[in-house]
Each structure stands twice: as C-alpha cells, then as structure tokens.
Coordinates of C-alpha atoms in Angstrom, one line a residue:
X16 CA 40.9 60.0 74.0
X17 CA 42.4 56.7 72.8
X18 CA 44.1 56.0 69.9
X19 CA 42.7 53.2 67.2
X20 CA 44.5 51.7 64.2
X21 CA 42.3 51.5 61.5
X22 CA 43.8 48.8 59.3
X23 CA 46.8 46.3 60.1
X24 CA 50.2 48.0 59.5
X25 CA 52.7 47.1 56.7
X26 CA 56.1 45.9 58.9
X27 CA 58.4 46.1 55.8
X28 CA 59.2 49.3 54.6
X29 CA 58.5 49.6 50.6
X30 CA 61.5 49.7 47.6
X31 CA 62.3 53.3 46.2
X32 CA 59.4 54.3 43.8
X33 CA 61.6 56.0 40.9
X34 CA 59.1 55.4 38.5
X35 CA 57.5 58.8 37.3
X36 CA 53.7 58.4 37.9
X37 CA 51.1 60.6 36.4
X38 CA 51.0 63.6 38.5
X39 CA 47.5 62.3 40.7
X40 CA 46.1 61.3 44.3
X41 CA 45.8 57.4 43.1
X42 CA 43.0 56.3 45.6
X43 CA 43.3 52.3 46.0
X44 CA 41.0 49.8 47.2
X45 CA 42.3 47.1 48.8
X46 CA 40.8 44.6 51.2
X47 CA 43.8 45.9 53.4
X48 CA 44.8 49.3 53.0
X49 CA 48.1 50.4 54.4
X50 CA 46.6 53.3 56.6
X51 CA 45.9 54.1 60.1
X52 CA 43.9 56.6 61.8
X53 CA 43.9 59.1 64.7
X54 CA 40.8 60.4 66.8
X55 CA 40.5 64.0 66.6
X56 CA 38.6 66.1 69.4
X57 CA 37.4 69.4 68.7
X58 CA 37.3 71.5 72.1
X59 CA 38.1 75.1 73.9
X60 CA 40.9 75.4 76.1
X61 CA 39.6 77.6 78.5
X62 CA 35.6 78.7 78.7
X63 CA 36.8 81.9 80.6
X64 CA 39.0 82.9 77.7
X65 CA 36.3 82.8 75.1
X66 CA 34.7 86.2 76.7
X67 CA 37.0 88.4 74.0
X68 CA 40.0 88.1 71.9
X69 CA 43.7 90.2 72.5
X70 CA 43.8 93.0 70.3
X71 CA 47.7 92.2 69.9
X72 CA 48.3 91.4 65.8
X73 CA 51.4 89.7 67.8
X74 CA 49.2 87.2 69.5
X75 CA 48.7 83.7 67.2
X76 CA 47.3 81.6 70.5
X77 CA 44.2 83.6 71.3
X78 CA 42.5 82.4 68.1
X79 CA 43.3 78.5 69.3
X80 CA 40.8 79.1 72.0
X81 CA 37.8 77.9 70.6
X82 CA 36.1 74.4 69.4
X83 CA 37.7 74.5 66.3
X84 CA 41.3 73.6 66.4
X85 CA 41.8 69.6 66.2
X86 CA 43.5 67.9 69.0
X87 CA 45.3 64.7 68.9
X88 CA 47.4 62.8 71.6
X89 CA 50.4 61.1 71.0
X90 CA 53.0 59.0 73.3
X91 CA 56.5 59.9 72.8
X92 CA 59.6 59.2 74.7
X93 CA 60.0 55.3 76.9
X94 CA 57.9 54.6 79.0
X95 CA 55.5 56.3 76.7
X96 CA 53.9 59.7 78.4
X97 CA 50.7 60.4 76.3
X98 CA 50.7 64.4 74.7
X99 CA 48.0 66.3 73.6
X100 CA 49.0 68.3 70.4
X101 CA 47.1 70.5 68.2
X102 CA 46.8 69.4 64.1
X103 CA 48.8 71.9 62.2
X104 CA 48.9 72.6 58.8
X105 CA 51.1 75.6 58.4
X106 CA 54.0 73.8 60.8
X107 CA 56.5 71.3 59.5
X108 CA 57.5 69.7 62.7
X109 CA 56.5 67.8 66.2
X110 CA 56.5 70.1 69.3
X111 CA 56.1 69.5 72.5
X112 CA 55.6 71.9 76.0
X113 CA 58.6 70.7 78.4
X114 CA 59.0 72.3 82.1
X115 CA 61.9 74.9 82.3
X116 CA 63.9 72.3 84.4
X117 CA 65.7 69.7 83.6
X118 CA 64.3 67.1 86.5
X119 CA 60.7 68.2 85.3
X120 CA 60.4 69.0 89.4
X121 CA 58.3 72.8 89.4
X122 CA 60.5 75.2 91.3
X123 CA 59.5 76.5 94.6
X124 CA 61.5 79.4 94.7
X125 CA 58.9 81.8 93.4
X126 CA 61.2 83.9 92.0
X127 CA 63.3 81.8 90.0
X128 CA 61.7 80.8 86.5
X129 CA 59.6 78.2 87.2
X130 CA 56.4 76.6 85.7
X131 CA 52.9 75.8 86.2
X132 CA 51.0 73.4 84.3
X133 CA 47.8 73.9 86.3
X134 CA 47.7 77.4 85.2
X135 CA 48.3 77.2 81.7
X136 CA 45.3 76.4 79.6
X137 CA 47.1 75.2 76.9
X138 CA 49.6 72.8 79.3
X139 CA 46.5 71.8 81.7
X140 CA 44.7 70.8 78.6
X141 CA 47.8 68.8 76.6
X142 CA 50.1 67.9 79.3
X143 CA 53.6 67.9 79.3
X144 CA 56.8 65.8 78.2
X145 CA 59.4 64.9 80.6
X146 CA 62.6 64.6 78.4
X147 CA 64.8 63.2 81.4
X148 CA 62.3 60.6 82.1
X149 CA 62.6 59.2 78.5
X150 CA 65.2 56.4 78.1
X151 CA 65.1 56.5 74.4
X152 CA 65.8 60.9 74.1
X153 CA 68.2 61.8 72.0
X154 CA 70.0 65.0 70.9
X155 CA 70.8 65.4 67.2
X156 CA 72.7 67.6 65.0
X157 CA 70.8 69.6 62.8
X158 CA 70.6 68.9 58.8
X159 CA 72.9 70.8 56.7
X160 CA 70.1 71.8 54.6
X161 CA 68.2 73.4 57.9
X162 CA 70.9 74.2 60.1
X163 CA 67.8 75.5 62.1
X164 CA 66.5 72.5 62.5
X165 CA 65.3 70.2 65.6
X166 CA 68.1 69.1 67.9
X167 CA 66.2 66.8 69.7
X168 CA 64.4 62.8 68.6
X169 CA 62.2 60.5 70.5
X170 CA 60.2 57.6 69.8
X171 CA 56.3 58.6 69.5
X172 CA 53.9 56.1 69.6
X173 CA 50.9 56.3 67.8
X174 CA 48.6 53.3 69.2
X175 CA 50.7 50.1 69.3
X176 CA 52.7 51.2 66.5
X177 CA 56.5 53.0 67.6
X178 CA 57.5 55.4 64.9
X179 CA 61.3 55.9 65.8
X180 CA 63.4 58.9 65.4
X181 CA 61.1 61.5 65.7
X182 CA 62.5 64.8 65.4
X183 CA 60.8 67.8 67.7
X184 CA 61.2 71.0 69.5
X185 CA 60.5 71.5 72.7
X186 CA 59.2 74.5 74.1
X187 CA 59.4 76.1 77.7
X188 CA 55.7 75.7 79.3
X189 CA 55.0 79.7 78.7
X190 CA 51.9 82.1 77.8
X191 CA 50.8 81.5 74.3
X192 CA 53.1 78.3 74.0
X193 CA 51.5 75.0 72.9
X194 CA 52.1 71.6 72.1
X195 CA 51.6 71.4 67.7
X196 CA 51.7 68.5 65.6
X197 CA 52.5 69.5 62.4
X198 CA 51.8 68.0 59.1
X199 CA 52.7 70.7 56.3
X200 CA 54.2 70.2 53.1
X201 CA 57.6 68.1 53.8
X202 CA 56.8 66.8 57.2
X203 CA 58.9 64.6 58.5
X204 CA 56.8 62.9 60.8
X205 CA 54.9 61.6 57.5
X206 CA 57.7 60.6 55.8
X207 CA 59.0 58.9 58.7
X208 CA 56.4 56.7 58.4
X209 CA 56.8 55.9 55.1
X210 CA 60.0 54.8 56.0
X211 CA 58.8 52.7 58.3
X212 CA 56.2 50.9 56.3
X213 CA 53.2 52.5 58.2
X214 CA 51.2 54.6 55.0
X215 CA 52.3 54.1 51.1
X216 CA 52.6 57.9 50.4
X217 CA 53.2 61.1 52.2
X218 CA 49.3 61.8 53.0
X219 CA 46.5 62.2 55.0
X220 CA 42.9 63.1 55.2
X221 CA 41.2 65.5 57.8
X222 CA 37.3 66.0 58.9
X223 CA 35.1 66.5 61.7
X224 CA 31.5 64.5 62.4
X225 CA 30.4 67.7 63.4
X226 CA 29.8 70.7 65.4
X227 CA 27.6 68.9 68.0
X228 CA 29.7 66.1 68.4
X229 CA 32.8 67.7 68.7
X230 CA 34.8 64.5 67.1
X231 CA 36.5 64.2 64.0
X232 CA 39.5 62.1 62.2
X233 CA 43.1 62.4 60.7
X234 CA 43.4 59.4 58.6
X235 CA 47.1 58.8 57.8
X236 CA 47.6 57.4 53.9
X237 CA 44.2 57.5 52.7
X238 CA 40.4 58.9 52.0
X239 CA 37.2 57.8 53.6
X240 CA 34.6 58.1 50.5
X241 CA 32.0 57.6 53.2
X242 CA 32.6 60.8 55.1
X243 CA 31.8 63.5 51.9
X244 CA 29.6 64.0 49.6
X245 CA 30.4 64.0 45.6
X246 CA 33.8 63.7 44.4
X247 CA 37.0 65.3 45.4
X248 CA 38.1 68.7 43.9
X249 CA 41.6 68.5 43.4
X250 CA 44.4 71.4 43.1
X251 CA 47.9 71.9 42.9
X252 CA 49.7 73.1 46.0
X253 CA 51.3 76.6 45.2
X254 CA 53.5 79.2 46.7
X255 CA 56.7 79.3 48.5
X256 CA 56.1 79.0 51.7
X257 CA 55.3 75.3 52.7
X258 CA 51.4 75.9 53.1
X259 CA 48.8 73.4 52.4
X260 CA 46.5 76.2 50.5
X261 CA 43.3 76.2 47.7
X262 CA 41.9 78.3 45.6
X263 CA 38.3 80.0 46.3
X264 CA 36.5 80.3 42.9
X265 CA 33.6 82.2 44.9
X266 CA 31.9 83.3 47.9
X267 CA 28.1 82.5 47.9
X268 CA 26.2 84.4 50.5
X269 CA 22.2 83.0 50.9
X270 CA 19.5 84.5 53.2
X271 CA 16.3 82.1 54.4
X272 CA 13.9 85.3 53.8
X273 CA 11.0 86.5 56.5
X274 CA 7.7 87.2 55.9
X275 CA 7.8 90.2 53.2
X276 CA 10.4 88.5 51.1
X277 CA 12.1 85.6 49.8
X278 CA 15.4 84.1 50.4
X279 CA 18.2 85.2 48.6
X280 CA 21.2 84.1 46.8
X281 CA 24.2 86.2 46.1
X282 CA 27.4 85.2 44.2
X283 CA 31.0 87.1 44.4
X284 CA 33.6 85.3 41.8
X285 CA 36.8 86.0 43.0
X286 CA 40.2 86.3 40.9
X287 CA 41.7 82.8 39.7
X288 CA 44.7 83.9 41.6
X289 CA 42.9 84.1 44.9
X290 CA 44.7 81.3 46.5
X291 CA 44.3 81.0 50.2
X292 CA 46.2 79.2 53.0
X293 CA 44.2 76.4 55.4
X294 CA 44.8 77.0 59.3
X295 CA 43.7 74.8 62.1
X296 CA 45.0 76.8 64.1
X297 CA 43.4 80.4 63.4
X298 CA 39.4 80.9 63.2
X299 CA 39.5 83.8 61.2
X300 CA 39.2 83.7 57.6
X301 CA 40.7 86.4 56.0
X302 CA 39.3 87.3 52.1
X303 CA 39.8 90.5 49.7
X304 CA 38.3 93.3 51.6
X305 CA 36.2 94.4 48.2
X306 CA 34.5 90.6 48.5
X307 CA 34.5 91.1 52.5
X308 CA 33.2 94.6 52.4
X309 CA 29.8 92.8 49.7
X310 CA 29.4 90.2 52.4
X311 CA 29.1 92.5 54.8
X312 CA 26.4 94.2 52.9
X313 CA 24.2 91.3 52.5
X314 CA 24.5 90.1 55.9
X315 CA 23.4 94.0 57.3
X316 CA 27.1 93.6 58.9
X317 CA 28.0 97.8 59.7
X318 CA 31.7 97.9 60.1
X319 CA 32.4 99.0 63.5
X320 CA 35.7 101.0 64.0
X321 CA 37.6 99.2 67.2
X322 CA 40.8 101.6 68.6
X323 CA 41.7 99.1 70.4
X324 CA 42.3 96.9 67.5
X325 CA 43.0 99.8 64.8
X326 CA 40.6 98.1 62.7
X327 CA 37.2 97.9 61.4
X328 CA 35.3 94.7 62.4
X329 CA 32.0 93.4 61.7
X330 CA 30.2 93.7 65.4
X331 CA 26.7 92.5 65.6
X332 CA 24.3 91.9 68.5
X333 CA 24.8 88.1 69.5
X334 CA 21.1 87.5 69.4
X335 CA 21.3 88.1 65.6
X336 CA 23.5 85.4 65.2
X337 CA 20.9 82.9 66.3
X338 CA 17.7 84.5 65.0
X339 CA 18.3 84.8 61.5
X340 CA 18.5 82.0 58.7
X341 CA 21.5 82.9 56.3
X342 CA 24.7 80.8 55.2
X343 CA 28.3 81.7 53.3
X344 CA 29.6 79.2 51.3
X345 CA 32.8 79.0 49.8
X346 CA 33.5 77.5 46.2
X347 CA 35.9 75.6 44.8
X348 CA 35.5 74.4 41.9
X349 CA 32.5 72.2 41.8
X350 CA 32.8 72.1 46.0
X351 CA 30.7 74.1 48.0
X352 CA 31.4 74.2 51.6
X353 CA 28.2 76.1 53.3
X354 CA 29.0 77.5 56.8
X355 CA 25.9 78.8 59.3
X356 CA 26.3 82.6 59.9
X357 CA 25.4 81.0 63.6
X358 CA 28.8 79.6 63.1
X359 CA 30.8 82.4 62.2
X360 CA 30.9 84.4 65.5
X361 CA 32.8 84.9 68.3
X362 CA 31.7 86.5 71.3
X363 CA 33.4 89.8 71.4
X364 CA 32.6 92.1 74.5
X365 CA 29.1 92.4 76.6
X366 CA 26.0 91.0 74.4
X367 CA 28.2 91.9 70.7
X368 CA 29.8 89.1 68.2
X369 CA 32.5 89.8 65.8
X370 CA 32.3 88.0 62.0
X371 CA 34.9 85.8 61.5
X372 CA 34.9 86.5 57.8
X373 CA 37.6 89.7 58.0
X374 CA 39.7 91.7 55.0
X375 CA 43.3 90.4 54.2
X376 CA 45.6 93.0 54.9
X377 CA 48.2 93.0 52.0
X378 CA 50.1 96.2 53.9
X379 CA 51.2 93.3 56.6
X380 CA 54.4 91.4 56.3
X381 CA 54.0 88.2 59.1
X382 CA 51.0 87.6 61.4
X383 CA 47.6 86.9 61.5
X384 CA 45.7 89.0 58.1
X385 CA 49.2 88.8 56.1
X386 CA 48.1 86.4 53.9
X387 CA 44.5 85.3 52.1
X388 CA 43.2 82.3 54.5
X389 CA 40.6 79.5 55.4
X390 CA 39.9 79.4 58.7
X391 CA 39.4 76.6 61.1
X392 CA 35.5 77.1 61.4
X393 CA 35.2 76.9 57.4
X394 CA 37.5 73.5 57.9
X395 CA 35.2 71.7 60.0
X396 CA 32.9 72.0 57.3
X397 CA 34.9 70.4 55.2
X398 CA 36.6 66.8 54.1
X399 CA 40.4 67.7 53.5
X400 CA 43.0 65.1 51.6
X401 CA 45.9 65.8 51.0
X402 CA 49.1 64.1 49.4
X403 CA 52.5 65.6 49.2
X404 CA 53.5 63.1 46.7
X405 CA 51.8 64.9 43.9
X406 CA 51.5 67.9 45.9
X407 CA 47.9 69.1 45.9
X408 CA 44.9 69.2 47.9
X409 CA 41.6 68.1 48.0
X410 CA 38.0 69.4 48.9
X411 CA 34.6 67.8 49.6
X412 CA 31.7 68.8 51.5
X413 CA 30.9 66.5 54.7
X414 CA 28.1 64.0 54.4
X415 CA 25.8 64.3 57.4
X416 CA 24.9 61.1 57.4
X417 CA 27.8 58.6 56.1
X418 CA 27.4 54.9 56.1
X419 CA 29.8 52.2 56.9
X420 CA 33.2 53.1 56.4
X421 CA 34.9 52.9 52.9
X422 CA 38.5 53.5 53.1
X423 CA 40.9 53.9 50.1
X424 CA 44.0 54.0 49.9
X425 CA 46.0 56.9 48.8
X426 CA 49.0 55.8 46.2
X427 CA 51.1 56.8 43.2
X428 CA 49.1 55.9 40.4
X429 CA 48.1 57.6 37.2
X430 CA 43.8 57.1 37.8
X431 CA 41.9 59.4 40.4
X432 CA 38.8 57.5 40.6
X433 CA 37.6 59.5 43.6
X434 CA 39.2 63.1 42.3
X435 CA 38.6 65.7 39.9
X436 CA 41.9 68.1 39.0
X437 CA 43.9 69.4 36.4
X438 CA 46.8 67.3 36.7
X439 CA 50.6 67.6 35.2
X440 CA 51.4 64.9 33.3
X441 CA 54.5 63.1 35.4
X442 CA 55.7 63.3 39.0
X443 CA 58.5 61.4 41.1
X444 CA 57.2 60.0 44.1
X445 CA 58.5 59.5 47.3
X446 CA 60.3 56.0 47.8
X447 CA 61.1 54.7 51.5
X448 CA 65.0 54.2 51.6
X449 CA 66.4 50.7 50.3
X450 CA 67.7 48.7 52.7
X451 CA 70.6 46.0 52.2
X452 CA 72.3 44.3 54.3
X453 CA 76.2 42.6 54.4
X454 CA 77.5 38.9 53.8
X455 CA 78.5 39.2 57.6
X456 CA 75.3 39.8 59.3
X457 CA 75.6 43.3 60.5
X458 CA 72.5 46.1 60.6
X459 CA 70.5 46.7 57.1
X460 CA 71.8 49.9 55.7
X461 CA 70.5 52.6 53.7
X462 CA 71.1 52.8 50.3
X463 CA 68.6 55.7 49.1
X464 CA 68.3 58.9 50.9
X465 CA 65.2 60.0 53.4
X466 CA 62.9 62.8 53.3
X467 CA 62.7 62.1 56.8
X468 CA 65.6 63.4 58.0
X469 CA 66.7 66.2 55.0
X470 CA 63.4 68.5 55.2
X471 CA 64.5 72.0 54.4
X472 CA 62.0 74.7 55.2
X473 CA 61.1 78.4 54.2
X474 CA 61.1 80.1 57.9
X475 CA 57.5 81.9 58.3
X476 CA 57.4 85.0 60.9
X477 CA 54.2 83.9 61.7
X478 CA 55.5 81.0 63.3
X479 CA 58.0 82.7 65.0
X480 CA 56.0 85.3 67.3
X481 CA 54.0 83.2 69.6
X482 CA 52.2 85.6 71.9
X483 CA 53.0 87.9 75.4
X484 CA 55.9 86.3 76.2
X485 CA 57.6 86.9 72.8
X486 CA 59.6 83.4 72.9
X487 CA 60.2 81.7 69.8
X488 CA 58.2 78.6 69.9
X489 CA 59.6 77.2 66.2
X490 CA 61.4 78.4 63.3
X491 CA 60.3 76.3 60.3

C-alpha cells in the first residue's frame, strides 16, 4: 500500500485564528486545498481466526479480525521503517508494536521473554518499529496536564511529507496487542499537523469504495462531495469521554418479500438521547435491547442463550444470511445508511452466524456492550467528516458510483455549503502557534501555545484491557 498526497502541502504554518467563527464545518473550494490523503485497506488479519469469536467480555482484539477495521501505514523513526496501524476513533494517540528487546534481535533463549512477529497476526500483518534503529527517537517528559501521557516522539512520515515530534506508545509485540493510529477528539497527531502547515483545521474525512473492493480513504483536512450521496448531516459531539459519537434518530428494518407477500418496511424511533459512539475497531453494534429485541423479530432472529458467553445472541443458519433479501438502516437525521443483513454476520461455530446488531448492556461499567455504539460494518457504509474545530460530526450515505473527485476544504467559516446541523452561534478555533524570531538570527520561537503537545485525556477502561495477556496497551 503506498501512500499519495492528494494536493500540494502548505510549508508555512498559519497565524493563530482567535477570531470566533460561527460554530460550523466551513467546506472551502479552492483550486488548491490544503489537504492530503491516506489509502485505507480493509482486510482480516488472520482467515483462521474468523471461525468464532472469544467469549471473554475482556477481549477488545478479537472483534479487529475481520474486513472491516481500516488499516493505514505510516513511516516513523530515520531511516523511515513503514507501520501498518489500524484507524481509531475512540484512541487519542500513535501506537506502535516494538519487540521486548532493546536491539530489536528476537531472543533464542526460549525461555526468556521473547517475541515472534511471524506468529502474531496482528504483528505479521503491521510489522514492527525498531526504536534503537531510529536516529531521530526521542524520550519525552509527559505533560503536566496528562502526567500519563506518551514518553516517547519520532518523526512519522506520511508520503514525502515529515511530521516531527510525534508523540506514541509503544507496546510489547503480545496477544491481543496492535499497532493503532488514533484520531479521537484532541489528537495530537492532527494538530501537529496543523502546526506544521499540513491541513487548515483539526479534521478529517473517512470512507470505504466498498465491500468488494476492500479500499477506502482518510482524507486529512477536508470532504470529498464526490464520494456520498446528498448533503451532510451534521451534529454536535457530546459526552465526556473523548468519543467521536452521533445520534440514531431510527432503526429501519425492510424485507424484499417472497412469493405470498410483499416487502416490508418497519420503523423503530429511538429516544433523542440515543447517542452512540463510532468504532473502527469493534464490529458489533450495540442498540437498546427493546429496539434490538423488535429487530430481532422482524428478521425471524430467535435469541439463542450461549453459556459460554452468558448471553443471549441472535444465531441463525449461515445459509439464511445469503438467501434472503432484507436490509437495516440506521437514521440520522435526513441520512440513511442501509446495511445488507448479508453484511451483518459473523460466522459463529459449525454452519451458525451470530447478528452483529446486539443489546447495550447498561449493567457494564468498561468493555465491549458498556456503552450504545456504531460498529465498524455500519461505518463502511458510510461517508464520515469530522472536524474538532467546531466539534461535531458528519453523516452521508456512500455514492456507488462517484465521479471525478471534488475535494473541499474543511475551514473555520460561518457557511456549511455542504452540511446540514444545528449549529451554536460562535466557536474559537484552533490557531497553529505564532512564530517569531530575534534581531540576532537565532531559531523562530513560539509565541502561542499548541494543542499538539498539551492534550489532556479522560482515561477509558476500555482502552486499558487489551485481551489474554492483560497488558496495558494505552491509557488515554
């Protein structure tokens, strides 16, 4: 997979913004937009893993397993080593996998903790970074305002373009540990590039061509119109806990009919406080077991009881799955993104598929079910913007068959040409540090602060437990 800038890169970084703006995703046309874009790939880590699931609610990285999570690669450290890293939306910062030794040299003492890249799905697909080969590693103090924080910067090079001062964890190659690029709400990885002149505004857009094709985008500072259909629905960002999330207005469940009846069309409005989080990372999408439980019904789902997993779960033969004509769209606001039931299964055990469409389980504190959620198979059905400047995120349905590109820019401005939201009247976007320099010559110094390197972050459990091996892979 090989990197492609989109558009030529800004070299200067921009003055401090101070100006309140209307509280909006401005979308600019310009003959030269200051964006750049990634390749995505859509892909399973390991075809022998995708026979069934761990029943541990401890286990995040069994869910990764399928062709659903997006991958990038990036270069970090000099000489660059190229990283596969999975797109993150519920993760703040870089992380890489990095052997247990410090000469990146795999131990041949069998007994002493060693590491094997070969037999780790997640490390034989993404590789590994070599910190003691990297001239430019450095170890850093962490913030005062997250003492938790990284300890470690790099360079990462994203095409020709070198984004300095990275900062990253980097985990021991273990079971369930992988490498995550992560772009939530106060990344600093974005804001570094602001810094740096690369993108305008703290923002990005997300999609996928499609299942067959496997391929998809993360376009840094900006919005393809040609890749959705419509216009954007926009909402406000809410919570504590540094998600990117959306309300669901309603679940839509339609059946194609047979030969004794017509199709159907059933609608479930949900609460206006039904806000759920977005994962990449997970598959399942988790909604209000009453909505779940109606679903079911429609679909002629009959909850199975599973000890194993001390829960009920929708298991149906696989053959169902592709011999009947029924979708479940989710609404919000005037965006409906339709999903194939084909889509929505997993194999589960023999010739059975579980429903990926499962009840939220309020009675859980951290983990997988804790929380209301969108799933990574509804993503890829969808065009995702978001912008951390005004804090919101936006919704289209893909277009199946987009034309030529037709990228805008994402600013600060008070119009949405390309968005529909109710928007607060005044924001303060985010500025790139001044720089001045001295009457004798020396380095430009700031003179504003950076988001870059003063993120705070609300620490999520979820992130915390990272499968079999129990290590902590982040603390966010």
């Amino acid at each position: 997979m090989h990197f492609s800038l989109l558009m030529a890169l800004a070299t200067l970084a921009s003055p401090f913004r101070g100006v309140a703006a209307a509280f909006s995703m401005q979308l600019i046309e310009r003959e030269m937009p200051v964006v750049f874009s990634l390749p995505v790939d859509y892909h399973p880590v390991s075809q022998a893993k995708l026979q069934k699931r761990n029943p541990s609610p401890t286990v995040e990285a069994d869910t990764m397993l399928y062709d659903l999570t997006p991958f990038v690669k990036l270069s970090v450290g000099t000489p660059p080593q190229l990283i596969g890293l999975a797109v993150d939306l519920q993760m703040g910062f870089i992380a890489f996998l990095v052997p247990n030794t410090t000469d990146c040299v795999p131990q041949s003492n069998a007994t002493s903790a060693q590491y094997n890249c070969a037999a780790d799905d997640y490390c034989a697909t993404m590789g590994y970074f070599c910190p003691a080969s990297s001239s430019t590693m450095k170890s850093i103090q962490p913030s005062k305002s997250d003492p938790e924080g990284p300890v470690n910067a790099d360079v990462v090079t994203v095409g020709s373009q070198r984004v300095d001062g990275v900062h990253m964890w980097l985990n021991d190659i273990s079971p369930g540990a992988y490498s995550r690029m992560g772009i939530a709400p106060g990344s600093p990885f974005l804001y570094l590039m602001v810094d740096q002149g690369f993108i305008n505004s703290p923002s990005f857009s997300l999609w996928s061509y499609g299942t067959p094709n496997n391929q998809g985008q993360l376009l840094f500072g900006g919005v393809n119109k040609a890749m959705y259909k419509g216009t954007l629905q926009a909402f406000p960002l809410s919570g504590p806990n540094n998600n990117v999330n959306m309300p669901i207005a309603a679940v839509v469940v339609e059946s194609g009919g047979n030969s004794t009846a017509g199709p159907t069309t059933t609608r479930y409005n949900l609460a206006d406080s039904t806000t759920a989080v977005l994962s990449t990372i997970d598959i399942f999408t988790f909604l209000p077991n009453k909505t779940v439980q109606q679903i079911y019904a429609d679909l002629d789902i009959t909850p199975t009881f599973i000890p194993s997993f001390n829960a009920s779960m929708g298991i149906v033969d696989c053959a169902r799955t592709q011999s009947e004509n029924r979708t479940v769209s989710l609404v919000f606001g005037n965006a409906t993104i339709s999903v194939p039931w084909s889509e929505l299964f997993i194999p589960f055990e023999d010739d059975t598929c579980e429903f990926t469409i499962v009840p939220y389980r309020p009675d859980l504190t951290y983990g997988p079910g804790s929380e209301l959620q969108i799933g990574a198979i509804v993503l890829q059905y969808m065009y995702l913007a978001v912008d951390y400047d005004n804090m919101f995120a936006a919704v289209a349905p893909l277009n199946p068959n987009p034309g030529p590109d037709n990228i805008l820019e994402i600013g600060n401005g008070t119009r949405i040409p390309d968005a529909d939201g109710n928007f607060p009247a005044t924001i303060t976007p985010y500025g790139a540090p001044t720089l001045t320099t001295t009457t004798t010559g020396s380095l430009p110094t700031s003179t504003t602060a950076s988001k870059a390197q003063a993120i705070t972050f609300t620490p999520r459990a979820m992130d915390i437990i990272l499968g079999v091996s129990g290590a902590i892979l982040a603390v966010i």
